[in-house]
Amino acid sequence: MLIPTEPIGSIPRPLELIDAVSKHGGDDAVLEPLYDEAIRDTIERFEATGSPVITDGEQRKYHNFWTYCVHGLPNTAPDGFKIPFEAGHTRRMLRLTGGPFRYQRRADVYLDDALRYAKVPVKQAVISPSALSLMYPADEIPGYSREEFLHDLLDEHETEIRNCLQKGAFKVQVDFTEGRLAVKLDPTGELLRRFIEMNNMALSRFSTEDRQRIGVHTCPGGDRDSTHSADVDYAELLPSLFELKAGNFYVSLAGESDRVRVLKIIREHMKPDQRIFVGVVAPIDPRIETPEEVRDRTLEAAEHIPIEQLGTTDDCGFAPFCDDTSTSRDTAFAKIQARVEGTELASRILGDN
Ligand SMILES: [Zn+2]
């Protein structure tokens, strides 16, 4: 295909798995056959959509995309940072209570499972250092400074990405949903600036070749068909976003009210060595897009972004939080199929020109 297309990551979990997790917690050995079946089925259905790149649907990220790596750590408390969603609910992360900071698990263990079943390339999503930095409390932890924490955090994150690359991830996607949220939390832009700087400290540790396999995902959040920062103007985020030293960007766009304006901002600020995957289907919209709609959105994007730097994606994962049942698996795969078919239609038209 002339225009590459990739998913973001999560697929709604089977209801039996969600029930079992709520009954037994996510780590109980009794869940193993359910996880295994969920991963096998997800990969089979993903491949059936024709998607040239797939994921494991994050079936084993049993809390969410944000804190999968730290759940179960003994040096944490439950009363951490709150993510407020438009629908009125909040999601909460863990608070760090002491050092040293180490991941409980790294995403490359998920990749091991996925690669056992997959016949096509698999990408792996990991959480950004800036998201996890919100675990450190406002008041300094005695004996474990914020600087020591950031040092440990960057090391853990780097190791996680290196493991994924080594094991053969087609791409490693750093989830950066808190980028747009940062502008809402701190309209002066200072928090966003710190986030970009922190993530660049990690990205700078990789070679140019590695960075062509590393991407960054931005979105206004997606949980129970609701967002946390869709009201923040993209113009506040995008210029800083493309300062990140990554080769790929996965930018939610289908759900934006003025896509052309966003495309113009992207065009102005993207760098020559960056590929921009624009969102052409919206997971939080219950309606399934048609391939023709996706084709038209892709052609619209191609009017602004050079074809050799363009790709398509989903606006976000279909269930970033594991207990989110607002979208069915059937709907998620139907939307992915529309993305693949529509991108192919656009590729043919662009290829003929
Ligand atoms: Zn997202």
Coordinates of C-alpha atoms and ligand atoms in Angstrom, one line a residue:
M1 CA 0.0 0.0 0.0
L2 CA 1.2 3.5 -0.9
I3 CA 0.0 4.9 2.4
P4 CA 0.9 2.8 5.5
T5 CA -1.8 2.2 8.1
E6 CA -1.3 1.1 11.7
P7 CA -3.5 0.7 14.7
I8 CA -3.0 2.4 18.1
G9 CA -3.3 -0.5 20.4
S10 CA -6.2 -1.6 22.6
I11 CA -9.2 -3.7 21.6
P12 CA -12.2 -4.2 24.1
R13 CA -11.6 -7.3 26.2
P14 CA -13.9 -10.3 26.0
L15 CA -16.7 -9.9 28.7
E16 CA -15.7 -13.2 30.4
L17 CA -12.2 -11.8 30.8
I18 CA -13.4 -8.5 32.3
D19 CA -15.7 -10.4 34.7
A20 CA -12.9 -12.7 35.8
V21 CA -10.5 -9.7 36.3
S22 CA -13.0 -7.9 38.5
K23 CA -13.6 -11.2 40.5
H24 CA -10.0 -12.4 40.9
G25 CA -7.8 -9.3 40.2
G26 CA -5.6 -9.1 37.2
D27 CA -2.7 -11.3 38.3
D28 CA -4.5 -14.5 39.4
A29 CA -3.2 -17.7 37.7
V30 CA -6.8 -18.7 37.1
L31 CA -6.9 -16.0 34.4
E32 CA -4.2 -17.4 32.3
P33 CA -6.3 -19.5 29.9
L34 CA -8.7 -16.5 29.5
Y35 CA -5.8 -14.1 28.6
D36 CA -4.4 -16.6 26.2
E37 CA -7.7 -17.1 24.4
A38 CA -8.3 -13.4 24.3
I39 CA -4.9 -12.7 22.7
R40 CA -5.2 -15.6 20.2
D41 CA -8.7 -14.5 19.2
T42 CA -7.8 -10.8 19.0
I43 CA -4.8 -11.5 16.7
E44 CA -6.9 -13.8 14.5
R45 CA -9.6 -11.2 14.1
F46 CA -7.1 -8.4 13.7
E47 CA -5.4 -10.3 10.8
A48 CA -8.8 -10.9 9.3
T49 CA -9.4 -7.2 8.9
G50 CA -6.4 -7.1 6.5
S51 CA -4.5 -4.7 8.8
P52 CA -0.9 -4.9 7.6
V53 CA 0.3 -4.2 11.2
I54 CA -1.5 -5.4 14.3
T55 CA -1.3 -5.4 18.1
D56 CA -2.3 -7.9 20.8
G57 CA -5.2 -5.5 21.6
E58 CA -3.5 -4.9 25.0
Q59 CA -5.5 -7.8 26.4
R60 CA -3.0 -8.3 29.2
K61 CA -2.8 -4.6 30.2
Y62 CA -5.4 -5.4 32.8
H63 CA -5.7 -2.0 34.4
N64 CA -5.0 0.4 31.5
F65 CA -2.4 1.7 29.0
W66 CA -1.1 4.2 31.6
T67 CA -0.2 2.2 34.7
Y68 CA 0.2 -1.4 33.5
C69 CA 3.9 -1.3 34.4
V70 CA 3.5 -0.2 38.0
H71 CA 0.5 -2.1 39.3
G72 CA 1.4 -4.3 42.2
L73 CA 4.5 -2.2 43.3
P74 CA 4.8 -2.3 47.0
N75 CA 6.1 1.4 47.2
T76 CA 2.8 2.9 46.0
A77 CA -0.5 4.1 47.4
P78 CA -3.8 4.2 45.5
D79 CA -4.5 8.0 46.0
G80 CA -2.5 9.4 43.1
F81 CA -3.1 11.8 40.2
K82 CA -6.7 11.9 38.9
I83 CA -7.6 12.1 35.2
P84 CA -10.9 13.9 34.9
F85 CA -13.1 12.9 31.9
E86 CA -15.8 15.1 30.3
A87 CA -18.5 12.5 31.1
G88 CA -17.9 13.3 34.8
H89 CA -15.9 10.2 35.9
T90 CA -12.2 10.2 36.9
R91 CA -9.5 7.6 36.5
R92 CA -6.8 7.5 39.2
M93 CA -3.2 6.5 39.1
L94 CA -0.9 5.2 41.9
R95 CA 1.1 7.5 44.0
L96 CA 4.8 6.7 44.7
T97 CA 5.6 6.5 48.4
G98 CA 9.3 5.7 48.3
G99 CA 12.3 4.8 46.1
P100 CA 13.8 3.3 44.2
F101 CA 11.4 3.3 41.3
R102 CA 11.3 0.2 39.2
Y103 CA 8.7 -1.2 36.7
Q104 CA 6.8 -4.2 38.0
R105 CA 6.5 -5.5 34.4
R106 CA 7.6 -4.2 31.0
A107 CA 5.5 -4.3 27.8
D108 CA 7.9 -6.6 25.9
V109 CA 6.4 -9.5 27.9
Y110 CA 3.1 -8.8 26.0
L111 CA 5.1 -8.8 22.8
D112 CA 6.4 -12.3 23.5
D113 CA 2.8 -13.6 23.6
A114 CA 1.7 -11.7 20.6
L115 CA 4.6 -12.9 18.4
R116 CA 3.7 -16.5 19.2
Y117 CA 0.4 -16.1 17.3
A118 CA 0.9 -13.3 14.8
K119 CA 1.6 -13.9 11.1
V120 CA 2.0 -10.2 10.3
P121 CA 4.1 -7.4 11.9
V122 CA 3.2 -6.5 15.5
K123 CA 3.6 -3.0 17.1
Q124 CA 3.8 -2.5 20.8
A125 CA 2.6 0.5 22.8
V126 CA 4.4 1.7 26.0
I127 CA 3.6 4.5 28.3
S128 CA 5.6 7.7 28.3
P129 CA 7.9 8.8 31.1
S130 CA 5.9 12.1 31.3
A131 CA 2.7 10.1 32.2
L132 CA 4.4 8.1 34.9
S133 CA 6.1 11.2 36.2
L134 CA 2.7 12.2 37.6
M135 CA 3.1 9.4 40.2
Y136 CA 5.7 11.4 42.1
P137 CA 3.8 13.4 44.7
A138 CA 3.8 17.2 44.9
D139 CA 5.8 17.1 48.2
E140 CA 9.3 15.6 47.9
I141 CA 9.6 12.0 49.1
P142 CA 12.1 12.0 52.0
G143 CA 15.3 10.2 50.9
Y144 CA 14.3 9.9 47.3
S145 CA 14.4 13.2 45.3
R146 CA 12.4 14.0 42.2
E147 CA 15.7 14.0 40.3
E148 CA 16.6 10.5 41.4
F149 CA 13.1 9.4 40.5
L150 CA 13.3 10.8 37.0
H151 CA 16.7 9.2 36.5
D152 CA 15.3 5.8 37.4
L153 CA 12.1 6.4 35.4
L154 CA 14.1 7.2 32.2
D155 CA 16.2 4.1 32.6
E156 CA 13.2 1.9 33.0
H157 CA 11.5 3.4 30.0
E158 CA 14.6 3.1 27.9
T159 CA 15.0 -0.6 28.8
E160 CA 11.4 -1.3 28.0
I161 CA 11.7 0.3 24.5
R162 CA 15.0 -1.4 23.8
N163 CA 13.6 -4.8 24.8
C164 CA 10.6 -4.3 22.4
L165 CA 12.9 -3.3 19.6
Q166 CA 15.2 -6.2 20.1
K167 CA 12.3 -8.7 20.2
G168 CA 11.1 -7.5 16.9
A169 CA 8.4 -5.0 17.4
F170 CA 7.5 -3.4 14.1
K171 CA 7.1 -0.1 15.8
V172 CA 7.2 1.0 19.5
Q173 CA 4.5 3.6 20.2
V174 CA 4.9 5.9 23.2
D175 CA 1.5 6.8 24.5
F176 CA 1.4 10.6 25.2
T177 CA -2.2 11.3 25.9
E178 CA -1.2 13.6 28.7
G179 CA 0.3 16.1 26.2
R180 CA -3.0 17.7 25.4
L181 CA -4.1 17.3 29.0
A182 CA -1.0 19.2 30.1
V183 CA -2.2 22.3 28.4
K184 CA -5.5 22.0 30.2
L185 CA -3.9 21.4 33.6
D186 CA -1.4 24.3 33.0
P187 CA -2.5 26.8 30.4
T188 CA 0.9 28.6 30.7
G189 CA 2.4 25.7 28.8
E190 CA 5.1 25.1 31.4
L191 CA 3.9 21.6 32.2
L192 CA 3.8 20.6 28.5
R193 CA 7.3 22.1 28.0
R194 CA 8.6 19.9 30.9
F195 CA 6.9 16.8 29.5
I196 CA 8.5 17.4 26.0
E197 CA 11.9 17.9 27.6
M198 CA 11.5 14.7 29.8
N199 CA 10.4 12.5 26.9
N200 CA 13.2 13.9 24.7
M201 CA 15.7 13.0 27.3
A202 CA 14.6 9.4 26.8
L203 CA 14.3 9.6 23.0
S204 CA 17.8 11.1 22.7
R205 CA 19.2 7.9 24.0
F206 CA 18.2 6.1 20.8
S207 CA 19.9 6.1 17.4
T208 CA 18.4 7.7 14.3
E209 CA 17.6 4.2 12.9
D210 CA 15.9 3.2 16.2
R211 CA 13.9 6.4 16.2
Q212 CA 12.4 5.5 12.8
R213 CA 10.8 2.6 14.6
I214 CA 9.6 4.7 17.5
G215 CA 6.4 6.8 17.4
V216 CA 4.4 9.0 19.7
H217 CA 0.6 8.9 20.0
T218 CA -1.4 12.0 20.9
C219 CA -5.2 12.2 21.5
P220 CA -7.7 13.9 23.8
G221 CA -8.2 10.7 25.8
G222 CA -10.7 8.0 25.2
D223 CA -12.7 6.3 27.9
R224 CA -16.4 5.3 28.1
D225 CA -16.9 7.2 24.9
S226 CA -15.6 10.4 26.5
T227 CA -12.4 12.5 26.4
H228 CA -10.3 14.5 28.9
S229 CA -9.0 17.3 26.8
A230 CA -10.8 17.6 23.5
D231 CA -11.6 21.2 24.4
V232 CA -7.9 22.1 24.4
D233 CA -7.0 23.8 21.0
Y234 CA -4.6 21.5 19.1
A235 CA -2.7 24.6 18.1
E236 CA -1.5 24.7 21.8
L237 CA 0.0 21.2 21.5
L238 CA 1.1 20.4 18.0
P239 CA 4.1 22.8 17.6
S240 CA 5.7 21.3 20.7
L241 CA 4.7 17.8 19.8
F242 CA 6.8 17.7 16.7
E243 CA 9.8 18.8 18.8
L244 CA 9.8 15.2 20.1
K245 CA 12.7 13.2 18.6
A246 CA 10.5 10.4 17.2
G247 CA 10.2 9.2 13.6
N248 CA 6.4 8.6 13.7
F249 CA 3.4 10.5 15.1
Y250 CA -0.1 9.0 15.6
V251 CA -2.4 12.0 15.8
S252 CA -6.1 11.7 16.5
L253 CA -7.9 13.7 13.8
A254 CA -11.2 12.0 12.8
G255 CA -13.0 13.3 15.9
E256 CA -11.8 16.9 15.4
S257 CA -14.4 19.5 14.4
D258 CA -12.1 21.3 11.9
R259 CA -9.7 18.7 10.4
V260 CA -8.4 21.0 7.7
R261 CA -7.2 23.6 10.3
V262 CA -5.4 20.8 12.2
L263 CA -3.8 19.5 9.0
K264 CA -2.5 23.0 8.2
I265 CA -0.9 23.2 11.7
I266 CA 0.6 19.8 11.3
R267 CA 2.1 20.7 7.9
E268 CA 3.6 23.9 9.3
H269 CA 5.3 22.2 12.2
M270 CA 6.2 18.6 11.1
K271 CA 9.9 17.8 10.5
P272 CA 11.3 16.2 7.3
D273 CA 12.2 12.9 9.0
Q274 CA 8.8 12.4 10.6
R275 CA 5.8 10.4 9.3
I276 CA 2.4 11.5 10.4
F277 CA -0.3 8.9 10.9
V278 CA -3.6 10.7 11.0
G279 CA -6.7 9.3 12.7
V280 CA -9.3 8.3 10.1
V281 CA -11.8 6.4 12.4
A282 CA -13.0 7.5 15.8
P283 CA -13.3 4.8 18.5
I284 CA -15.5 7.0 20.7
D285 CA -18.1 7.5 18.0
P286 CA -20.4 4.4 18.0
R287 CA -21.1 4.7 14.3
I288 CA -18.9 2.6 12.0
E289 CA -17.2 4.7 9.3
T290 CA -17.5 3.5 5.7
P291 CA -14.4 2.8 3.6
E292 CA -15.4 5.7 1.4
E293 CA -15.4 8.1 4.3
V294 CA -11.9 6.9 5.3
R295 CA -10.8 7.3 1.7
D296 CA -12.0 10.9 1.6
R297 CA -10.4 11.7 4.9
T298 CA -7.1 10.2 3.7
L299 CA -7.3 12.2 0.4
E300 CA -8.0 15.3 2.4
A301 CA -4.9 14.7 4.6
A302 CA -2.8 14.0 1.4
E303 CA -3.7 17.6 0.2
H304 CA -1.7 18.9 3.2
I305 CA 0.9 16.3 4.2
P306 CA 3.4 15.0 1.5
I307 CA 2.4 11.4 0.7
E308 CA 5.8 10.0 1.6
Q309 CA 5.3 11.3 5.1
L310 CA 1.6 10.3 5.5
G311 CA 0.0 7.3 7.2
T312 CA -3.4 6.5 8.7
T313 CA -4.4 5.2 12.1
D314 CA -7.3 5.0 14.5
D315 CA -7.9 8.1 16.6
C316 CA -7.1 6.2 19.8
G317 CA -7.3 2.7 21.3
F318 CA -10.7 1.1 21.4
A319 CA -10.5 0.4 25.2
P320 CA -7.5 2.1 26.8
F321 CA -9.0 1.1 30.2
C322 CA -9.6 -2.6 30.5
D323 CA -13.1 -2.5 32.0
D324 CA -14.4 -0.1 29.3
T325 CA -17.3 -1.9 27.6
S326 CA -18.7 1.2 25.7
T327 CA -17.4 -0.3 22.4
S328 CA -17.9 -3.9 21.4
R329 CA -15.2 -6.1 19.8
D330 CA -17.3 -6.4 16.7
T331 CA -17.5 -2.6 16.3
A332 CA -13.8 -2.1 16.9
F333 CA -12.8 -4.7 14.2
A334 CA -15.4 -3.3 11.8
K335 CA -13.9 0.2 12.2
I336 CA -10.4 -1.2 11.7
Q337 CA -11.5 -2.9 8.6
A338 CA -13.0 0.3 7.3
R339 CA -9.6 2.1 8.0
V340 CA -7.7 -0.6 6.1
E341 CA -10.1 -0.7 3.1
G342 CA -10.5 3.1 2.9
T343 CA -6.7 3.7 3.1
E344 CA -6.3 1.2 0.3
L345 CA -8.8 3.0 -1.9
A346 CA -7.0 6.3 -1.3
S347 CA -3.6 4.7 -2.0
R348 CA -4.9 3.5 -5.4
I349 CA -6.2 6.9 -6.3
L350 CA -3.0 8.7 -5.2
G351 CA -0.9 6.0 -6.9
D352 CA -2.6 6.6 -10.2
N353 CA -1.9 10.3 -10.2
Ligands
ZN1 ZN -5.3 7.7 22.6

